[in-house]
Coordinates of C-alpha atoms in Angstrom, one line a residue:
Chain X
M436 CA 147.3 96.8 7.3
T437 CA 145.2 95.7 4.4
S438 CA 142.3 93.3 4.8
H439 CA 144.0 91.2 2.2
T440 CA 146.9 90.1 4.3
A441 CA 144.8 89.5 7.3
E442 CA 142.5 87.2 5.4
R443 CA 145.3 85.2 4.1
S444 CA 146.3 84.2 7.6
L445 CA 142.9 82.7 8.2
G446 CA 143.0 80.3 5.3
T447 CA 141.1 79.7 2.2
D448 CA 137.6 79.4 3.6
V449 CA 137.7 83.1 4.5
Q450 CA 136.2 84.2 1.2
V451 CA 132.8 82.8 2.2
A452 CA 131.9 85.5 4.7
K453 CA 134.2 88.2 3.5
G454 CA 131.8 91.1 3.3
R455 CA 130.1 90.5 6.6
R456 CA 133.2 90.2 8.6
R457 CA 134.9 93.2 7.1
R458 CA 132.2 95.4 8.6
G459 CA 131.2 93.2 11.6
S460 CA 134.1 92.3 13.7
G461 CA 135.9 95.6 14.3
W462 CA 133.6 97.0 16.9
H463 CA 133.4 93.8 19.0
A464 CA 137.1 93.3 18.7
Y465 CA 137.9 96.5 20.4
L466 CA 135.5 95.7 23.2
F467 CA 137.2 92.3 23.6
V468 CA 140.6 93.9 23.9
V469 CA 139.9 97.0 26.0
P470 CA 140.1 95.5 29.5
S471 CA 143.4 93.9 28.9
L472 CA 144.6 96.9 27.1
F473 CA 143.8 99.1 30.0
G474 CA 145.7 96.8 32.3
V475 CA 148.7 96.8 30.0
V476 CA 148.7 100.6 29.5
A477 CA 148.2 101.4 33.2
F478 CA 150.4 98.9 34.8
L479 CA 153.1 98.1 32.3
L480 CA 153.3 100.8 29.6
L481 CA 153.0 103.7 31.9
P482 CA 155.7 102.4 34.3
M483 CA 157.9 101.8 31.3
V484 CA 157.4 105.4 30.2
I485 CA 158.2 106.5 33.7
V486 CA 161.4 104.5 33.6
L487 CA 162.4 106.0 30.3
V488 CA 161.9 109.5 31.6
L489 CA 163.7 108.7 34.8
S490 CA 166.7 107.5 32.8
L491 CA 167.3 111.2 31.8
F492 CA 167.4 112.3 35.4
D493 CA 169.8 112.1 38.3
W494 CA 167.8 111.0 41.2
Q495 CA 169.4 109.7 44.4
L496 CA 166.1 109.3 46.2
L497 CA 166.8 111.8 48.9
S498 CA 167.6 114.6 46.6
D499 CA 165.2 116.1 44.1
P500 CA 165.5 114.7 40.6
T501 CA 167.6 116.8 38.2
F502 CA 167.4 116.6 34.5
V503 CA 170.8 115.5 33.1
G504 CA 169.9 114.6 29.5
L505 CA 172.0 111.7 28.2
D506 CA 174.6 111.8 31.0
N507 CA 173.4 108.4 32.4
Y508 CA 173.9 106.9 29.0
R509 CA 177.4 108.3 28.7
R510 CA 178.2 106.9 32.1
L511 CA 176.9 103.5 30.9
A512 CA 179.4 103.4 28.1
G513 CA 182.3 103.4 30.5
D514 CA 180.7 101.3 33.2
G515 CA 182.8 98.1 33.1
Q516 CA 180.7 96.5 35.9
T517 CA 177.6 96.7 33.8
W518 CA 179.2 95.1 30.8
H519 CA 180.5 92.4 33.0
S520 CA 176.9 91.8 34.3
L521 CA 175.8 91.6 30.7
G522 CA 178.5 88.9 30.0
V523 CA 177.3 87.0 33.1
T524 CA 173.7 87.2 31.9
I525 CA 174.6 85.9 28.4
A526 CA 176.6 83.0 29.9
Y527 CA 173.6 82.2 32.1
V528 CA 171.3 82.2 29.1
L529 CA 173.6 80.0 27.1
L530 CA 173.9 77.6 30.0
C531 CA 170.1 77.4 30.6
I532 CA 168.3 77.6 27.3
P533 CA 169.9 74.9 25.1
L534 CA 169.9 72.3 28.0
Q535 CA 166.4 73.2 29.1
T536 CA 165.0 73.0 25.6
V537 CA 166.7 69.8 24.6
L538 CA 165.8 68.1 27.8
A539 CA 162.2 69.2 27.7
L540 CA 161.7 68.1 24.1
S541 CA 163.4 64.7 24.8
L542 CA 161.2 64.1 27.8
A543 CA 158.1 65.1 25.9
M544 CA 159.0 62.6 23.1
L545 CA 159.6 59.9 25.6
L546 CA 156.3 60.5 27.3
N547 CA 154.4 60.8 24.0
Q548 CA 154.7 57.1 23.5
R549 CA 153.1 54.2 25.2
V550 CA 154.7 54.1 28.6
K551 CA 153.4 52.6 31.8
G552 CA 152.4 55.3 34.3
V553 CA 152.7 58.1 31.8
R554 CA 150.5 60.5 33.8
F555 CA 152.5 59.8 36.9
Y556 CA 155.8 60.8 35.2
R557 CA 154.3 63.8 33.6
S558 CA 153.1 65.1 36.9
L559 CA 156.4 64.4 38.7
F560 CA 158.4 66.3 36.0
V561 CA 156.2 69.4 36.4
V562 CA 156.4 69.4 40.2
P563 CA 159.7 71.5 40.3
W564 CA 157.9 74.4 38.5
M565 CA 155.5 74.8 41.4
A566 CA 158.1 75.6 43.9
T567 CA 158.0 78.9 45.6
P568 CA 161.2 80.9 44.8
I569 CA 161.9 81.5 48.5
V570 CA 161.6 77.8 49.4
L571 CA 163.5 76.8 46.3
A572 CA 166.5 79.0 47.2
L573 CA 166.5 77.7 50.8
I574 CA 166.4 74.1 49.8
W575 CA 168.9 74.3 46.9
G576 CA 171.3 76.4 49.0
W577 CA 171.3 73.5 51.4
I578 CA 171.7 70.8 48.6
F579 CA 174.8 72.7 47.4
D580 CA 176.2 73.1 50.9
P581 CA 179.9 72.1 50.7
R582 CA 179.9 70.0 53.9
D583 CA 176.5 68.5 54.7
G584 CA 174.8 69.2 51.4
A585 CA 173.2 66.4 49.5
I586 CA 175.5 66.7 46.4
N587 CA 178.8 66.7 48.1
S588 CA 177.7 64.0 50.6
A589 CA 176.8 61.9 47.6
L590 CA 180.1 62.7 45.9
A591 CA 182.0 61.7 49.1
L592 CA 180.4 58.3 48.9
V593 CA 182.3 57.7 45.7
G594 CA 185.5 59.3 47.0
V595 CA 185.2 62.7 45.2
T596 CA 185.6 65.9 47.1
G597 CA 183.0 68.3 45.6
P598 CA 183.7 72.0 45.2
D599 CA 182.3 74.7 47.5
W600 CA 179.6 75.2 44.8
L601 CA 178.0 78.6 45.6
S602 CA 181.3 80.1 46.9
D603 CA 183.4 78.9 44.0
P604 CA 183.7 81.5 41.2
T605 CA 183.8 78.7 38.6
W606 CA 180.8 76.7 39.9
A607 CA 178.4 79.4 41.2
L608 CA 176.9 80.4 37.9
P609 CA 176.5 76.8 36.6
A610 CA 174.9 75.9 39.9
V611 CA 172.4 78.7 39.7
A612 CA 171.7 77.8 36.0
L613 CA 171.2 74.1 37.0
V614 CA 168.4 75.2 39.5
S615 CA 166.6 77.0 36.6
V616 CA 166.9 74.0 34.4
W617 CA 165.6 71.8 37.2
Q618 CA 162.7 74.2 37.7
Y619 CA 161.6 74.8 34.1
T620 CA 162.4 71.7 32.1
G621 CA 159.1 69.9 33.1
Y622 CA 157.1 73.0 32.5
N623 CA 158.4 73.4 29.0
M624 CA 157.9 69.7 28.5
L625 CA 154.2 70.2 28.9
F626 CA 154.1 72.6 25.9
F627 CA 156.1 70.3 23.7
L628 CA 153.8 67.4 24.7
A629 CA 150.8 69.4 23.7
G630 CA 152.5 70.4 20.5
L631 CA 153.5 66.8 19.7
Q632 CA 150.0 65.6 20.3
G633 CA 148.7 68.2 17.8
I634 CA 150.8 66.6 15.0
P635 CA 148.5 64.3 13.0
K636 CA 149.7 60.7 13.3
E637 CA 149.0 60.2 9.5
L638 CA 152.0 62.4 8.7
H639 CA 154.4 60.2 10.6
D640 CA 152.8 57.1 9.1
A641 CA 153.1 58.5 5.6
A642 CA 156.8 59.4 6.2
E643 CA 157.4 55.9 7.5
T644 CA 155.8 54.3 4.5
D645 CA 158.1 56.4 2.3
G646 CA 161.0 54.9 4.1
A647 CA 162.1 57.8 6.3
T648 CA 164.4 56.8 9.2
P649 CA 163.4 57.9 12.7
A650 CA 166.0 60.7 12.5
Q651 CA 164.6 61.9 9.2
R652 CA 161.1 61.9 10.6
F653 CA 162.2 63.9 13.6
W654 CA 164.0 66.6 11.5
R655 CA 161.6 66.7 8.6
V656 CA 158.2 66.1 10.2
T657 CA 158.2 66.6 14.0
L658 CA 160.5 69.6 14.3
P659 CA 158.9 71.7 11.5
L660 CA 155.4 71.0 12.8
L661 CA 156.5 71.9 16.3
N662 CA 157.4 75.4 15.1
P663 CA 154.6 77.3 16.8
T664 CA 155.4 75.5 20.1
M665 CA 159.1 76.1 19.7
F666 CA 158.4 79.8 19.0
F667 CA 156.3 80.2 22.1
V668 CA 158.8 78.3 24.3
S669 CA 161.9 80.0 23.1
V670 CA 160.5 83.5 23.2
T671 CA 159.1 83.2 26.7
N672 CA 162.2 81.3 28.0
L673 CA 164.6 83.8 26.6
I674 CA 162.7 86.7 28.0
G675 CA 162.5 84.9 31.4
S676 CA 166.2 84.0 31.4
F677 CA 167.4 87.5 30.6
Q678 CA 165.3 88.7 33.6
V679 CA 166.5 86.1 36.1
F680 CA 166.5 87.6 39.5
D681 CA 164.9 85.5 42.3
T682 CA 167.2 82.5 42.2
V683 CA 170.3 84.7 42.1
Y684 CA 169.1 87.0 44.8
A685 CA 168.3 84.2 47.2
M686 CA 171.1 81.7 46.4
T687 CA 174.3 83.7 45.8
D688 CA 173.4 87.4 46.3
G689 CA 175.4 88.1 43.1
G690 CA 178.6 86.6 44.5
P691 CA 181.2 85.2 44.8
S692 CA 183.1 88.3 43.6
H693 CA 180.3 89.3 41.2
T694 CA 180.4 86.0 39.2
T695 CA 176.6 85.6 39.3
E696 CA 175.7 89.2 39.1
V697 CA 173.3 89.2 36.2
I698 CA 172.0 92.4 34.8
N699 CA 168.6 92.4 36.5
F700 CA 170.4 91.9 39.8
R701 CA 172.7 94.8 39.1
I702 CA 169.6 97.0 38.3
F703 CA 168.1 96.0 41.6
Q704 CA 171.4 96.8 43.4
T705 CA 171.7 100.2 41.8
A706 CA 168.1 101.1 42.6
F707 CA 167.5 99.6 46.1
K708 CA 171.0 99.4 47.6
E709 CA 172.7 102.5 46.1
F710 CA 169.4 104.4 45.7
D711 CA 170.6 105.6 42.3
F712 CA 167.1 105.5 40.6
G713 CA 168.0 107.5 37.5
Y714 CA 170.9 105.3 36.6
A715 CA 169.0 102.2 37.5
A716 CA 166.3 103.3 35.0
T717 CA 169.1 103.7 32.4
L718 CA 170.2 100.2 33.0
S719 CA 166.6 99.0 32.7
T720 CA 166.3 100.7 29.4
L721 CA 169.4 98.9 28.2
L722 CA 168.1 95.5 29.3
F723 CA 164.8 96.2 27.7
L724 CA 166.5 97.0 24.4
I725 CA 168.5 93.8 24.5
I726 CA 165.5 91.6 25.2
F727 CA 163.6 93.4 22.4
L728 CA 166.3 92.8 19.9
V729 CA 166.7 89.2 20.8
T730 CA 163.0 88.6 20.6
M731 CA 162.8 90.3 17.2
A732 CA 165.6 88.1 16.0
Q733 CA 163.5 85.0 17.1
V734 CA 160.4 86.3 15.4
R735 CA 162.3 86.6 12.1
F736 CA 164.0 83.3 12.6
F737 CA 160.8 81.4 13.3
G738 CA 158.8 83.4 10.8
K739 CA 161.1 82.3 7.9
R740 CA 161.0 78.6 8.8
T741 CA 157.3 78.1 9.5
T742 CA 154.3 77.1 7.6
Y743 CA 152.1 78.6 10.2
D744 CA 151.2 82.3 10.5
L745 CA 153.0 84.0 13.4
S746 CA 152.3 87.6 12.6
Chain Q
M1364 CA 163.7 45.1 25.4
A1365 CA 166.9 46.8 26.4
K1366 CA 165.6 50.0 24.9
R1367 CA 162.5 49.7 27.1
I1368 CA 164.6 49.2 30.3
L1369 CA 166.7 52.3 29.3
L1370 CA 163.5 54.3 28.8
Y1371 CA 162.2 53.5 32.3
A1372 CA 165.6 54.0 33.8
V1373 CA 165.8 57.5 32.3
L1374 CA 162.2 58.3 33.5
A1375 CA 162.9 57.0 37.0
V1376 CA 166.1 59.1 37.3
G1377 CA 164.3 62.2 36.0
A1378 CA 161.5 61.7 38.4
F1379 CA 163.8 61.3 41.3
V1380 CA 165.8 64.4 40.5
S1381 CA 162.5 66.3 40.1
V1382 CA 161.1 65.3 43.5
F1383 CA 164.3 65.1 45.6
P1384 CA 164.3 68.7 46.9
Y1385 CA 160.6 68.3 47.8
L1386 CA 161.5 65.1 49.7
L1387 CA 164.0 67.1 51.7
V1388 CA 161.3 69.7 52.5
V1389 CA 159.0 66.9 53.8
L1390 CA 161.6 65.1 55.8
T1391 CA 162.9 68.3 57.4
A1392 CA 159.4 69.5 58.3
F1393 CA 158.9 66.3 60.4
K1394 CA 162.2 66.5 62.2
T1395 CA 163.0 67.9 65.6
Q1396 CA 165.9 70.3 66.0
A1397 CA 168.0 67.4 67.4
Q1398 CA 167.2 65.1 64.6
L1399 CA 168.0 67.8 62.0
S1400 CA 171.6 68.0 63.2
G1401 CA 171.8 64.2 63.9
T1402 CA 170.7 62.7 60.6
A1403 CA 171.7 63.0 57.0
P1404 CA 169.4 65.3 55.0
W1405 CA 167.8 62.5 53.0
L1406 CA 167.1 60.2 55.9
P1407 CA 163.9 60.6 58.0
G1408 CA 164.1 61.6 61.6
L1409 CA 162.6 58.8 63.7
P1410 CA 160.1 59.1 65.3
P1411 CA 158.7 61.9 63.1
T1412 CA 157.2 64.9 64.8
A1413 CA 154.2 66.9 63.8
D1414 CA 155.2 69.7 66.2
N1415 CA 156.5 72.0 63.5
L1416 CA 153.3 71.8 61.5
A1417 CA 151.2 72.2 64.6
K1418 CA 153.1 75.3 65.6
M1419 CA 152.7 76.9 62.2
L1420 CA 149.0 76.2 62.0
A1421 CA 148.4 77.5 65.5
G1422 CA 149.8 81.0 64.6
D1423 CA 148.8 83.5 61.9
F1424 CA 149.7 81.1 59.1
P1425 CA 146.1 79.9 58.3
R1426 CA 145.1 83.5 57.9
Y1427 CA 147.9 84.1 55.4
L1428 CA 146.9 81.0 53.6
L1429 CA 143.4 82.3 53.3
N1430 CA 144.7 85.6 52.0
T1431 CA 146.8 83.8 49.4
A1432 CA 143.9 81.6 48.4
G1433 CA 141.6 84.7 47.9
M1434 CA 144.2 86.5 45.9
T1435 CA 144.9 83.5 43.7
A1436 CA 141.2 82.9 43.0
L1437 CA 140.5 86.5 42.0
L1438 CA 143.6 86.8 39.8
T1439 CA 142.9 83.5 38.1
A1440 CA 139.2 84.5 37.4
G1441 CA 140.3 87.8 36.0
Q1442 CA 143.0 86.3 33.9
L1443 CA 140.8 83.6 32.4
V1444 CA 138.0 86.1 31.4
F1445 CA 140.0 89.1 30.1
T1446 CA 142.8 87.1 28.5
T1447 CA 140.4 84.9 26.6
F1448 CA 138.6 87.8 25.0
A1449 CA 141.8 89.7 24.1
A1450 CA 143.6 86.6 22.8
Y1451 CA 140.6 85.6 20.6
A1452 CA 140.4 89.1 19.1
F1453 CA 144.1 89.1 18.4
A1454 CA 144.0 85.6 16.9
R1455 CA 140.8 85.6 14.9
L1456 CA 139.2 89.1 14.5
R1457 CA 140.3 91.8 12.2
F1458 CA 140.5 95.4 13.3
R1459 CA 142.6 98.4 12.6
G1460 CA 145.8 98.4 14.6
R1461 CA 145.5 94.8 15.6
D1462 CA 149.2 93.9 14.9
V1463 CA 150.5 97.0 16.4
L1464 CA 148.5 96.5 19.6
F1465 CA 149.5 92.8 19.8
W1466 CA 153.2 93.6 19.5
L1467 CA 152.7 96.3 22.2
F1468 CA 151.5 93.5 24.5
V1469 CA 154.4 91.3 23.6
A1470 CA 156.8 94.2 24.1
T1471 CA 155.6 94.8 27.6
M1472 CA 156.5 91.2 28.4
M1473 CA 160.1 92.3 27.9
V1474 CA 160.0 94.9 30.5
P1475 CA 162.1 93.7 33.4
S1476 CA 159.7 93.2 36.3
A1477 CA 162.1 94.3 39.1
V1478 CA 162.1 97.7 37.4
T1479 CA 158.4 98.4 36.9
M1480 CA 158.0 97.8 40.6
I1481 CA 159.3 101.3 41.4
P1482 CA 157.0 103.3 39.1
L1483 CA 154.1 100.9 40.0
F1484 CA 154.6 101.6 43.6
L1485 CA 154.7 105.3 43.0
I1486 CA 151.4 105.0 41.0
M1487 CA 149.8 103.0 43.8
R1488 CA 150.9 105.6 46.3
E1489 CA 149.3 108.4 44.3
L1490 CA 146.1 106.4 44.2
E1491 CA 146.3 105.7 47.9
L1492 CA 146.0 102.0 47.3
I1493 CA 149.0 100.8 49.3
N1494 CA 148.2 98.0 51.7
T1495 CA 144.8 97.4 50.1
W1496 CA 143.4 94.4 48.2
Y1497 CA 142.9 96.8 45.2
G1498 CA 146.6 97.6 45.1
L1499 CA 147.6 94.0 45.5
L1500 CA 145.3 92.8 42.7
A1501 CA 145.1 95.6 40.2
P1502 CA 148.3 95.1 38.2
Y1503 CA 147.4 91.5 37.4
V1504 CA 143.7 91.0 37.5
L1505 CA 143.1 92.3 34.0
G1506 CA 145.1 89.5 32.5
T1507 CA 148.8 89.3 31.5
P1508 CA 150.6 89.6 28.2
Y1509 CA 152.0 86.2 28.8
G1510 CA 148.5 84.7 29.1
I1511 CA 147.4 86.5 25.9
F1512 CA 150.4 85.3 24.0
L1513 CA 149.7 81.7 25.2
M1514 CA 146.0 81.7 24.3
R1515 CA 146.6 83.5 21.0
Q1516 CA 149.0 80.8 19.9
F1517 CA 146.4 78.2 20.9
F1518 CA 143.5 79.9 19.0
K1519 CA 145.6 80.0 15.9
T1520 CA 145.9 76.2 15.9
L1521 CA 142.1 75.8 15.7
P1522 CA 140.8 75.3 12.2
A1523 CA 139.1 78.4 10.8
G1524 CA 136.4 76.3 9.3
L1525 CA 134.8 75.7 12.7
E1526 CA 133.9 79.3 13.0
E1527 CA 132.7 79.7 9.5
A1528 CA 129.6 77.6 9.9
A1529 CA 128.5 79.5 12.9
R1530 CA 129.2 82.8 11.1
I1531 CA 127.2 81.9 8.1
D1532 CA 124.3 81.1 10.4
G1533 CA 124.6 84.7 11.5
A1534 CA 126.3 84.3 14.9
G1535 CA 128.2 87.4 16.1
P1536 CA 131.8 87.2 17.5
L1537 CA 130.6 86.8 21.1
T1538 CA 128.4 83.9 20.2
V1539 CA 131.2 82.3 18.1
L1540 CA 133.6 82.7 21.0
V1541 CA 131.4 81.4 23.7
R1542 CA 129.5 78.6 21.9
V1543 CA 132.1 77.4 19.4
M1544 CA 135.6 78.3 20.5
L1545 CA 135.4 78.0 24.3
P1546 CA 134.4 74.4 24.4
L1547 CA 137.4 73.6 22.2
C1548 CA 139.6 75.7 24.5
R1549 CA 139.1 73.7 27.6
P1550 CA 142.6 72.2 27.5
A1551 CA 144.2 75.6 26.9
L1552 CA 142.1 77.3 29.5
G1553 CA 143.1 74.6 32.0
T1554 CA 146.7 75.2 31.2
L1555 CA 146.2 79.0 31.6
A1556 CA 144.3 78.5 34.9
I1557 CA 147.1 76.3 36.3
I1558 CA 149.8 78.7 35.3
T1559 CA 148.0 81.6 36.8
V1560 CA 147.1 79.7 40.0
I1561 CA 150.7 78.7 40.5
S1562 CA 152.3 82.1 39.7
S1563 CA 149.7 83.9 41.8
W1564 CA 150.2 81.6 44.7
N1565 CA 154.0 82.0 44.5
S1566 CA 154.1 85.7 43.7
F1567 CA 156.4 87.4 46.1
L1568 CA 158.0 90.7 45.1
W1569 CA 154.8 92.7 44.5
P1570 CA 153.0 91.5 47.6
L1571 CA 156.1 92.2 49.6
I1572 CA 156.3 95.8 48.3
I1573 CA 152.6 96.7 48.4
T1574 CA 151.3 95.0 51.6
S1575 CA 152.4 95.2 55.2
S1576 CA 149.4 94.5 57.3
D1577 CA 148.1 91.0 58.4
D1578 CA 144.9 91.6 56.4
T1579 CA 146.7 91.4 53.1
K1580 CA 149.9 89.4 53.9
V1581 CA 150.4 86.4 51.7
I1582 CA 152.2 83.1 52.5
T1583 CA 155.4 83.7 50.5
V1584 CA 156.0 87.0 52.4
A1585 CA 155.3 85.1 55.7
I1586 CA 157.9 82.5 54.9
A1587 CA 160.4 85.1 53.9
T1588 CA 159.7 86.8 57.3
L1589 CA 160.5 83.5 59.0
K1590 CA 163.9 83.5 57.3
Q1591 CA 164.7 86.9 58.6
G1592 CA 163.8 85.9 62.2
I1593 CA 166.6 85.5 64.8
G1594 CA 168.3 82.1 64.4
V1595 CA 166.9 80.5 61.3
D1596 CA 164.7 77.6 62.3
Y1597 CA 165.0 75.2 59.4
N1598 CA 162.3 72.8 60.6
L1599 CA 159.7 75.5 61.0
M1600 CA 160.6 77.1 57.6
M1601 CA 160.2 73.7 55.9
A1602 CA 156.9 73.1 57.7
G1603 CA 155.7 76.5 56.4
S1604 CA 157.0 75.6 53.0
L1605 CA 155.2 72.3 53.1
I1606 CA 151.9 73.9 54.0
A1607 CA 152.3 76.4 51.1
L1608 CA 153.2 73.6 48.7
V1609 CA 150.5 71.0 49.4
P1610 CA 147.6 73.0 47.9
M1611 CA 149.6 73.5 44.7
V1612 CA 150.5 69.9 44.3
A1613 CA 146.8 69.0 44.9
V1614 CA 145.6 71.4 42.3
F1615 CA 148.1 70.1 39.8
V1616 CA 147.3 66.5 40.3
F1617 CA 143.6 67.3 39.9
F1618 CA 144.0 69.2 36.7
Q1619 CA 146.9 67.3 35.2
K1620 CA 145.0 65.4 32.6
H1621 CA 143.4 68.6 31.3
I1622 CA 146.7 70.3 30.5
V1623 CA 148.2 67.7 28.3
R1624 CA 145.6 66.7 25.9
S1625 CA 145.4 66.5 22.2
V1626 CA 144.6 70.0 21.4
V1627 CA 143.9 70.3 17.7
L1628 CA 142.7 66.8 16.9
S1629 CA 140.3 66.3 19.8
G1630 CA 138.5 69.5 18.7
L1631 CA 137.8 68.0 15.3
K1632 CA 137.2 64.3 15.9

């Protein structure tokens, strides 16, 4: 990496102190990064390497690990159940992300104007995010209960017989996705709100003076300037959604008939129920690769459209 | 005017949906066993009873609460300090290997957490740190890639001109960070603090794996244990949940205004 590209990202005023910084900041920078770097290497990278190595072994916990080379990967190719799990995961992501993002941005825009009790609403919308996963699963399991659950009790009032949500293969996955949307919409709203408040009001005024309609102002001013926020929100949300586990584990246990068995859940099953650690490590590697590719695609997508520096 | 009414209607419905499950927790925590089966979930049991709460607070629950609070405080302090330094370096300083290192951090965010638990447990077993505070805290106290990603995005929104003046006066990176950048960072630091407090308070899988004694048991694990008890006692579970929830809601209400604040502009004006 040349100093030229790095300087460009800091803007025009960089030339002023060019010489001093080229020499000065390196040494401090390493000192700043070292503690976190140690944490990441010891507690994330090392485990990751262990997982990679483990994926080349057959290890059924009680037996000694035996080196099997790429056998686990060959097995993966013909493993219909895993590909099914992958399909479930993608369906889950497609159910959650668009709804969550659109809702969060809409709420942020509503609450970015003069509204009575704006703080009160902001707080209330973020409350779901604070729920402990265990509690969350208990309470939503009860809300979705076919007989005395809140949803079907309410539906009965208007003469509709609700489905047996969590035991119905059609409804179980949407129900689980709904809980995620419920939990994270307000949280994402906070980031959009912070992003919206970072947009200079003058830009909107100028656009309005030039005769831009509200829709034009949204697509031409708001959205492009929200790009860094959008980048952060979509990257972290997608990574999180691909790794969903707690909600599924506590609400449906992967059922009914595997319709909510997301890939992370399948990895957990393979490791802790079947004690097939080597193969579980192989599945983990697959999940990691998928998340990696999706994230890279996002980086390229946002990198092309932004006026900000994301590198 | 109609638009205004619609706006408030949307907000009211959204607020209700957000809070409704919590309402159920509160209502259930104050019901007796008989009231639980006799009333609709969304109706209060009359007269309300504090027996469930009293029962929870009389047992080991306060101790688990204290453990959770201790863990949360230490993890949050560590995250704020180490993450800020690293994120600032990644956003504003130049050093060889910066981009490679940063993407390494981001890449580790993509590692499925359920999977690193196995090797992490093996590592802790080698170091004989199982069932200790060190084992409980070590993986998270040095900051998280998520936190670094968040803070770096924030540092990047601050105008570079602010640092230049200090640099020309001869201030080193540490002085610039502490004197110039940190005061501007308060909203972002508040956000990071809240995120860390809440995720530490709610963390479940790692404490479950690494701790088993009462000295290190946290509240989420305690609630899960209630669930596994013979004959699930809903009222007690909800009372426990309520106790776990109240401090978080309090923290959030207290810090709320710091989170959402004009970030870029308030720094300049």
